[in-house]
Amino acid sequence: MRVLSPDRDLGLGLLLECLSHANFPEDAFQRKKQQLLSAIDEAEQQPESKASMAFHAEVYGSHPFGRPSLGRRKSVEALTPKDSAAFHRRLFVPNNIVMAVAGDFDSDKLVAEITRLTADWKSSPAPKPQPPTVATPAQFTQKILSMPQAVQLHFYMGQPGIRRDNPDYFKLLVMDYVLGTGPGFTDRLSARLRDREGLAYTVWANISPSASEEPGTFTCYIGTDPENFDRVKKEFLEELKRIREEKPKAEEVEDAKQYLLGSLPFHFTTNNAIAGQLLAVERFGLGFDYLQQYRKAVAAVTPEDVQAMARKYIDPERLVVVAAGPLDKDGKPLKKPEAGKK
């Protein structure tokens, strides 16, 4: 929620009323349900979203993160307002909610106001689910989604990643910026596949952004022409093997560190951004000395650390490849019909 400071009390009152006493009117519920069903149908027709969904299904297996975030048509069609109300009663309880507030206010008065507004909001058990373990595939696997009407190839490669509380997080953050997340074509993958070879406008690889309470993914992505499938797969694998086998240059690591440290203040330029960072600190148990730890940990990363992280968390022999586009089952581009022929 974002409101002007003079409207704070009204805004908080409305927000907390909606959270604690939500209802699900039939007409509004059906309208949103139809919108969601349309979004599910649209995602199935888009090669990028379809490839992403299939990639997560392959990486996560039976883990809930392997399911489409929008849901599936069959499950959404069966939902009723009573289902949403029951779900809300079970999980939207004060002992299962974190609130972060940033802006122009008196802290003591704000805490008193939130305490007053939530006085009648009753806690109840909200046990955390126990999802199955996410396992790295036993071998290199590949899945092609043939979509003849698509124009572009969308290519995903990766494997299970890390949780946010992993002690190697900051070393992996620096590795990301050396390998596939740096600004202005400075990372290895962008410099090679985009800048030097012109294979794509969008190419990236990382492991740190998806880390949460559950394992995220190490993911490589590129959107390119269909005839480049074998080429981009080969070049991704070459770069992954190179960062494992060769220690990166000192200037590569130093550039990544300087960018991460220099751009850190820009994560706190708005009240919304500050509140989001506070929420993440609380959610992941990072501690209120997080910024000091961030600077210290990033500054300490060495080229040897980056290579060690690549060896520890990237296994080229056990990756998952999923591609969607106008390809056949072997990854070869489909022949386009001649003009005037069907």
PDB file of C-alpha atoms in Angstrom, residues 113-282:
ATOM      1  CA  GLU A 113      -1.874   2.553  15.582  1.00  0.00           C
ATOM      2  CA  ILE A 114      -1.052  -0.830  14.046  1.00  0.00           C
ATOM      3  CA  THR A 115      -1.381  -2.472  17.459  1.00  0.00           C
ATOM      4  CA  ARG A 116      -4.834  -0.910  17.912  1.00  0.00           C
ATOM      5  CA  LEU A 117      -5.992  -1.906  14.426  1.00  0.00           C
ATOM      6  CA  THR A 118      -4.913  -5.530  14.910  1.00  0.00           C
ATOM      7  CA  ALA A 119      -6.070  -5.975  18.505  1.00  0.00           C
ATOM      8  CA  ASP A 120      -9.049  -8.147  17.521  1.00  0.00           C
ATOM      9  CA  TRP A 121      -7.191 -10.114  14.850  1.00  0.00           C
ATOM     10  CA  LYS A 122      -6.835 -13.600  16.293  1.00  0.00           C
ATOM     11  CA  SER A 123      -3.828 -15.812  15.766  1.00  0.00           C
ATOM     12  CA  SER A 124      -4.240 -19.440  14.816  1.00  0.00           C
ATOM     13  CA  PRO A 125      -1.925 -22.298  13.880  1.00  0.00           C
ATOM     14  CA  ALA A 126      -0.349 -21.809  10.459  1.00  0.00           C
ATOM     15  CA  PRO A 127       2.058 -24.704  10.038  1.00  0.00           C
ATOM     16  CA  LYS A 128       4.573 -24.360   7.249  1.00  0.00           C
ATOM     17  CA  PRO A 129       4.252 -26.951   4.499  1.00  0.00           C
ATOM     18  CA  GLN A 130       6.954 -29.584   4.169  1.00  0.00           C
ATOM     19  CA  PRO A 131       7.607 -29.882   0.440  1.00  0.00           C
ATOM     20  CA  PRO A 132       9.678 -32.716  -1.004  1.00  0.00           C
ATOM     21  CA  THR A 133      13.411 -32.389  -1.496  1.00  0.00           C
ATOM     22  CA  VAL A 134      14.611 -30.918  -4.786  1.00  0.00           C
ATOM     23  CA  ALA A 135      17.179 -33.239  -6.327  1.00  0.00           C
ATOM     24  CA  THR A 136      19.697 -32.495  -9.071  1.00  0.00           C
ATOM     25  CA  PRO A 137      18.956 -34.611 -12.167  1.00  0.00           C
ATOM     26  CA  ALA A 138      20.945 -37.820 -12.439  1.00  0.00           C
ATOM     27  CA  GLN A 139      22.041 -36.953 -15.968  1.00  0.00           C
ATOM     28  CA  PHE A 140      21.890 -34.301 -18.677  1.00  0.00           C
ATOM     29  CA  THR A 141      18.319 -34.085 -19.980  1.00  0.00           C
ATOM     30  CA  GLN A 142      16.751 -32.232 -22.889  1.00  0.00           C
ATOM     31  CA  LYS A 143      13.149 -31.428 -23.760  1.00  0.00           C
ATOM     32  CA  ILE A 144      11.947 -29.750 -26.956  1.00  0.00           C
ATOM     33  CA  LEU A 145       8.514 -28.147 -27.167  1.00  0.00           C
ATOM     34  CA  SER A 146       7.646 -27.929 -30.847  1.00  0.00           C
ATOM     35  CA  MET A 147       5.552 -24.822 -31.565  1.00  0.00           C
ATOM     36  CA  PRO A 148       5.389 -24.405 -35.368  1.00  0.00           C
ATOM     37  CA  GLN A 149       3.638 -21.024 -35.234  1.00  0.00           C
ATOM     38  CA  ALA A 150       6.312 -19.455 -33.015  1.00  0.00           C
ATOM     39  CA  VAL A 151       8.824 -17.037 -34.500  1.00  0.00           C
ATOM     40  CA  GLN A 152      11.664 -17.263 -31.977  1.00  0.00           C
ATOM     41  CA  LEU A 153      13.395 -19.991 -30.001  1.00  0.00           C
ATOM     42  CA  HIS A 154      13.313 -19.659 -26.207  1.00  0.00           C
ATOM     43  CA  PHE A 155      16.072 -21.671 -24.555  1.00  0.00           C
ATOM     44  CA  TYR A 156      16.437 -22.521 -20.859  1.00  0.00           C
ATOM     45  CA  MET A 157      19.268 -24.481 -19.270  1.00  0.00           C
ATOM     46  CA  GLY A 158      19.917 -25.109 -15.584  1.00  0.00           C
ATOM     47  CA  GLN A 159      19.474 -27.150 -12.435  1.00  0.00           C
ATOM     48  CA  PRO A 160      18.380 -26.710  -8.778  1.00  0.00           C
ATOM     49  CA  GLY A 161      19.942 -23.760  -6.991  1.00  0.00           C
ATOM     50  CA  ILE A 162      20.268 -22.563  -3.392  1.00  0.00           C
ATOM     51  CA  ARG A 163      18.259 -21.295  -0.452  1.00  0.00           C
ATOM     52  CA  ARG A 164      18.663 -17.662   0.590  1.00  0.00           C
ATOM     53  CA  ASP A 165      20.345 -18.612   3.858  1.00  0.00           C
ATOM     54  CA  ASN A 166      23.146 -20.446   2.037  1.00  0.00           C
ATOM     55  CA  PRO A 167      26.495 -19.183   3.429  1.00  0.00           C
ATOM     56  CA  ASP A 168      27.884 -19.063  -0.131  1.00  0.00           C
ATOM     57  CA  TYR A 169      25.220 -16.580  -1.270  1.00  0.00           C
ATOM     58  CA  PHE A 170      27.491 -13.552  -1.721  1.00  0.00           C
ATOM     59  CA  LYS A 171      30.204 -15.513  -3.497  1.00  0.00           C
ATOM     60  CA  LEU A 172      27.530 -16.797  -5.868  1.00  0.00           C
ATOM     61  CA  LEU A 173      26.221 -13.260  -6.328  1.00  0.00           C
ATOM     62  CA  VAL A 174      29.640 -12.186  -7.587  1.00  0.00           C
ATOM     63  CA  MET A 175      29.851 -15.303  -9.777  1.00  0.00           C
ATOM     64  CA  ASP A 176      26.524 -14.328 -11.361  1.00  0.00           C
ATOM     65  CA  TYR A 177      27.888 -10.939 -12.357  1.00  0.00           C
ATOM     66  CA  VAL A 178      31.026 -12.458 -13.846  1.00  0.00           C
ATOM     67  CA  LEU A 179      29.149 -15.145 -15.752  1.00  0.00           C
ATOM     68  CA  GLY A 180      25.780 -13.860 -16.853  1.00  0.00           C
ATOM     69  CA  THR A 181      24.234 -10.889 -15.034  1.00  0.00           C
ATOM     70  CA  GLY A 182      26.656  -7.983 -15.374  1.00  0.00           C
ATOM     71  CA  PRO A 183      25.561  -4.593 -16.751  1.00  0.00           C
ATOM     72  CA  GLY A 184      26.281  -3.382 -20.263  1.00  0.00           C
ATOM     73  CA  PHE A 185      27.459  -6.646 -21.858  1.00  0.00           C
ATOM     74  CA  THR A 186      30.280  -6.961 -19.294  1.00  0.00           C
ATOM     75  CA  ASP A 187      29.417 -10.489 -18.152  1.00  0.00           C
ATOM     76  CA  ARG A 188      30.869 -13.358 -20.141  1.00  0.00           C
ATOM     77  CA  LEU A 189      27.670 -14.654 -21.701  1.00  0.00           C
ATOM     78  CA  SER A 190      26.418 -11.246 -22.844  1.00  0.00           C
ATOM     79  CA  ALA A 191      29.842 -10.270 -24.137  1.00  0.00           C
ATOM     80  CA  ARG A 192      30.091 -13.441 -26.209  1.00  0.00           C
ATOM     81  CA  LEU A 193      26.599 -14.435 -27.329  1.00  0.00           C
ATOM     82  CA  ARG A 194      25.100 -10.967 -27.651  1.00  0.00           C
ATOM     83  CA  ASP A 195      27.858  -8.431 -28.175  1.00  0.00           C
ATOM     84  CA  ARG A 196      30.429 -10.347 -30.236  1.00  0.00           C
ATOM     85  CA  GLU A 197      28.236 -12.895 -32.018  1.00  0.00           C
ATOM     86  CA  GLY A 198      24.879 -11.106 -32.210  1.00  0.00           C
ATOM     87  CA  LEU A 199      22.876 -14.239 -31.373  1.00  0.00           C
ATOM     88  CA  ALA A 200      20.325 -12.532 -29.156  1.00  0.00           C
ATOM     89  CA  TYR A 201      19.148  -9.336 -27.559  1.00  0.00           C
ATOM     90  CA  THR A 202      18.449 -11.079 -24.247  1.00  0.00           C
ATOM     91  CA  VAL A 203      20.862 -13.553 -22.663  1.00  0.00           C
ATOM     92  CA  TRP A 204      21.566 -14.134 -18.985  1.00  0.00           C
ATOM     93  CA  ALA A 205      22.477 -16.694 -16.320  1.00  0.00           C
ATOM     94  CA  ASN A 206      22.284 -16.579 -12.532  1.00  0.00           C
ATOM     95  CA  ILE A 207      21.628 -18.518  -9.351  1.00  0.00           C
ATOM     96  CA  SER A 208      21.186 -15.895  -6.598  1.00  0.00           C
ATOM     97  CA  PRO A 209      17.950 -13.996  -7.541  1.00  0.00           C
ATOM     98  CA  SER A 210      15.626 -17.002  -7.169  1.00  0.00           C
ATOM     99  CA  ALA A 211      16.973 -18.119  -3.787  1.00  0.00           C
ATOM    100  CA  SER A 212      14.271 -18.095  -1.089  1.00  0.00           C
ATOM    101  CA  GLU A 213      13.091 -20.319   1.789  1.00  0.00           C
ATOM    102  CA  GLU A 214      13.135 -23.129  -0.764  1.00  0.00           C
ATOM    103  CA  PRO A 215      15.872 -23.774  -3.345  1.00  0.00           C
ATOM    104  CA  GLY A 216      15.807 -21.538  -6.366  1.00  0.00           C
ATOM    105  CA  THR A 217      17.314 -22.440  -9.716  1.00  0.00           C
ATOM    106  CA  PHE A 218      20.541 -21.926 -11.565  1.00  0.00           C
ATOM    107  CA  THR A 219      19.174 -20.751 -14.897  1.00  0.00           C
ATOM    108  CA  CYS A 220      20.650 -19.792 -18.259  1.00  0.00           C
ATOM    109  CA  TYR A 221      18.318 -18.177 -20.797  1.00  0.00           C
ATOM    110  CA  ILE A 222      18.495 -16.903 -24.347  1.00  0.00           C
ATOM    111  CA  GLY A 223      15.910 -15.903 -26.937  1.00  0.00           C
ATOM    112  CA  THR A 224      17.289 -16.461 -30.426  1.00  0.00           C
ATOM    113  CA  ASP A 225      16.592 -17.675 -33.954  1.00  0.00           C
ATOM    114  CA  PRO A 226      15.509 -21.347 -34.235  1.00  0.00           C
ATOM    115  CA  GLU A 227      18.552 -22.364 -36.283  1.00  0.00           C
ATOM    116  CA  ASN A 228      20.824 -21.388 -33.363  1.00  0.00           C
ATOM    117  CA  PHE A 229      19.684 -24.163 -30.985  1.00  0.00           C
ATOM    118  CA  ASP A 230      22.785 -26.367 -31.245  1.00  0.00           C
ATOM    119  CA  ARG A 231      25.073 -23.353 -31.304  1.00  0.00           C
ATOM    120  CA  VAL A 232      23.738 -21.663 -28.170  1.00  0.00           C
ATOM    121  CA  LYS A 233      23.655 -24.953 -26.270  1.00  0.00           C
ATOM    122  CA  LYS A 234      27.299 -25.558 -27.197  1.00  0.00           C
ATOM    123  CA  GLU A 235      28.384 -22.039 -26.234  1.00  0.00           C
ATOM    124  CA  PHE A 236      26.516 -22.020 -22.920  1.00  0.00           C
ATOM    125  CA  LEU A 237      28.196 -25.312 -22.018  1.00  0.00           C
ATOM    126  CA  GLU A 238      31.588 -23.982 -23.064  1.00  0.00           C
ATOM    127  CA  GLU A 239      31.230 -20.939 -20.816  1.00  0.00           C
ATOM    128  CA  LEU A 240      30.001 -23.020 -17.883  1.00  0.00           C
ATOM    129  CA  LYS A 241      32.955 -25.374 -18.245  1.00  0.00           C
ATOM    130  CA  ARG A 242      35.357 -22.439 -18.621  1.00  0.00           C
ATOM    131  CA  ILE A 243      34.297 -20.748 -15.389  1.00  0.00           C
ATOM    132  CA  ARG A 244      34.723 -24.100 -13.609  1.00  0.00           C
ATOM    133  CA  GLU A 245      38.086 -24.949 -15.121  1.00  0.00           C
ATOM    134  CA  GLU A 246      39.771 -21.535 -15.323  1.00  0.00           C
ATOM    135  CA  LYS A 247      40.098 -19.040 -12.505  1.00  0.00           C
ATOM    136  CA  PRO A 248      38.524 -15.740 -13.681  1.00  0.00           C
ATOM    137  CA  LYS A 249      40.755 -12.750 -14.165  1.00  0.00           C
ATOM    138  CA  ALA A 250      41.195 -10.508 -11.142  1.00  0.00           C
ATOM    139  CA  GLU A 251      39.774  -7.515 -13.032  1.00  0.00           C
ATOM    140  CA  GLU A 252      36.597  -9.462 -13.928  1.00  0.00           C
ATOM    141  CA  VAL A 253      35.915 -10.184 -10.285  1.00  0.00           C
ATOM    142  CA  GLU A 254      36.900  -6.695  -9.168  1.00  0.00           C
ATOM    143  CA  ASP A 255      34.585  -5.089 -11.758  1.00  0.00           C
ATOM    144  CA  ALA A 256      31.686  -7.264 -10.572  1.00  0.00           C
ATOM    145  CA  LYS A 257      32.350  -6.385  -6.937  1.00  0.00           C
ATOM    146  CA  GLN A 258      32.643  -2.671  -7.621  1.00  0.00           C
ATOM    147  CA  TYR A 259      29.366  -2.681  -9.519  1.00  0.00           C
ATOM    148  CA  LEU A 260      27.556  -4.567  -6.739  1.00  0.00           C
ATOM    149  CA  LEU A 261      28.923  -2.277  -4.045  1.00  0.00           C
ATOM    150  CA  GLY A 262      28.487   0.906  -6.064  1.00  0.00           C
ATOM    151  CA  SER A 263      24.888   0.141  -7.054  1.00  0.00           C
ATOM    152  CA  LEU A 264      23.801  -0.902  -3.554  1.00  0.00           C
ATOM    153  CA  PRO A 265      22.535   2.599  -2.566  1.00  0.00           C
ATOM    154  CA  PHE A 266      20.187   2.569  -5.568  1.00  0.00           C
ATOM    155  CA  HIS A 267      18.293  -0.302  -3.915  1.00  0.00           C
ATOM    156  CA  PHE A 268      17.072   2.222  -1.334  1.00  0.00           C
ATOM    157  CA  THR A 269      16.015   5.223  -3.394  1.00  0.00           C
ATOM    158  CA  THR A 270      12.272   4.984  -2.652  1.00  0.00           C
ATOM    159  CA  ASN A 271      10.148   4.183   0.371  1.00  0.00           C
ATOM    160  CA  ASN A 272       8.784   1.197  -1.519  1.00  0.00           C
ATOM    161  CA  ALA A 273      12.297  -0.148  -2.103  1.00  0.00           C
ATOM    162  CA  ILE A 274      13.277   0.386   1.530  1.00  0.00           C
ATOM    163  CA  ALA A 275      10.163  -1.435   2.763  1.00  0.00           C
ATOM    164  CA  GLY A 276      10.873  -4.285   0.352  1.00  0.00           C
ATOM    165  CA  GLN A 277      14.419  -4.643   1.652  1.00  0.00           C
ATOM    166  CA  LEU A 278      13.171  -4.617   5.243  1.00  0.00           C
ATOM    167  CA  LEU A 279      10.661  -7.300   4.373  1.00  0.00           C
ATOM    168  CA  ALA A 280      13.380  -9.477   2.843  1.00  0.00           C
ATOM    169  CA  VAL A 281      15.615  -8.998   5.885  1.00  0.00           C
ATOM    170  CA  GLU A 282      12.834 -10.202   8.184  1.00  0.00           C
TER     171      GLU A 282
END
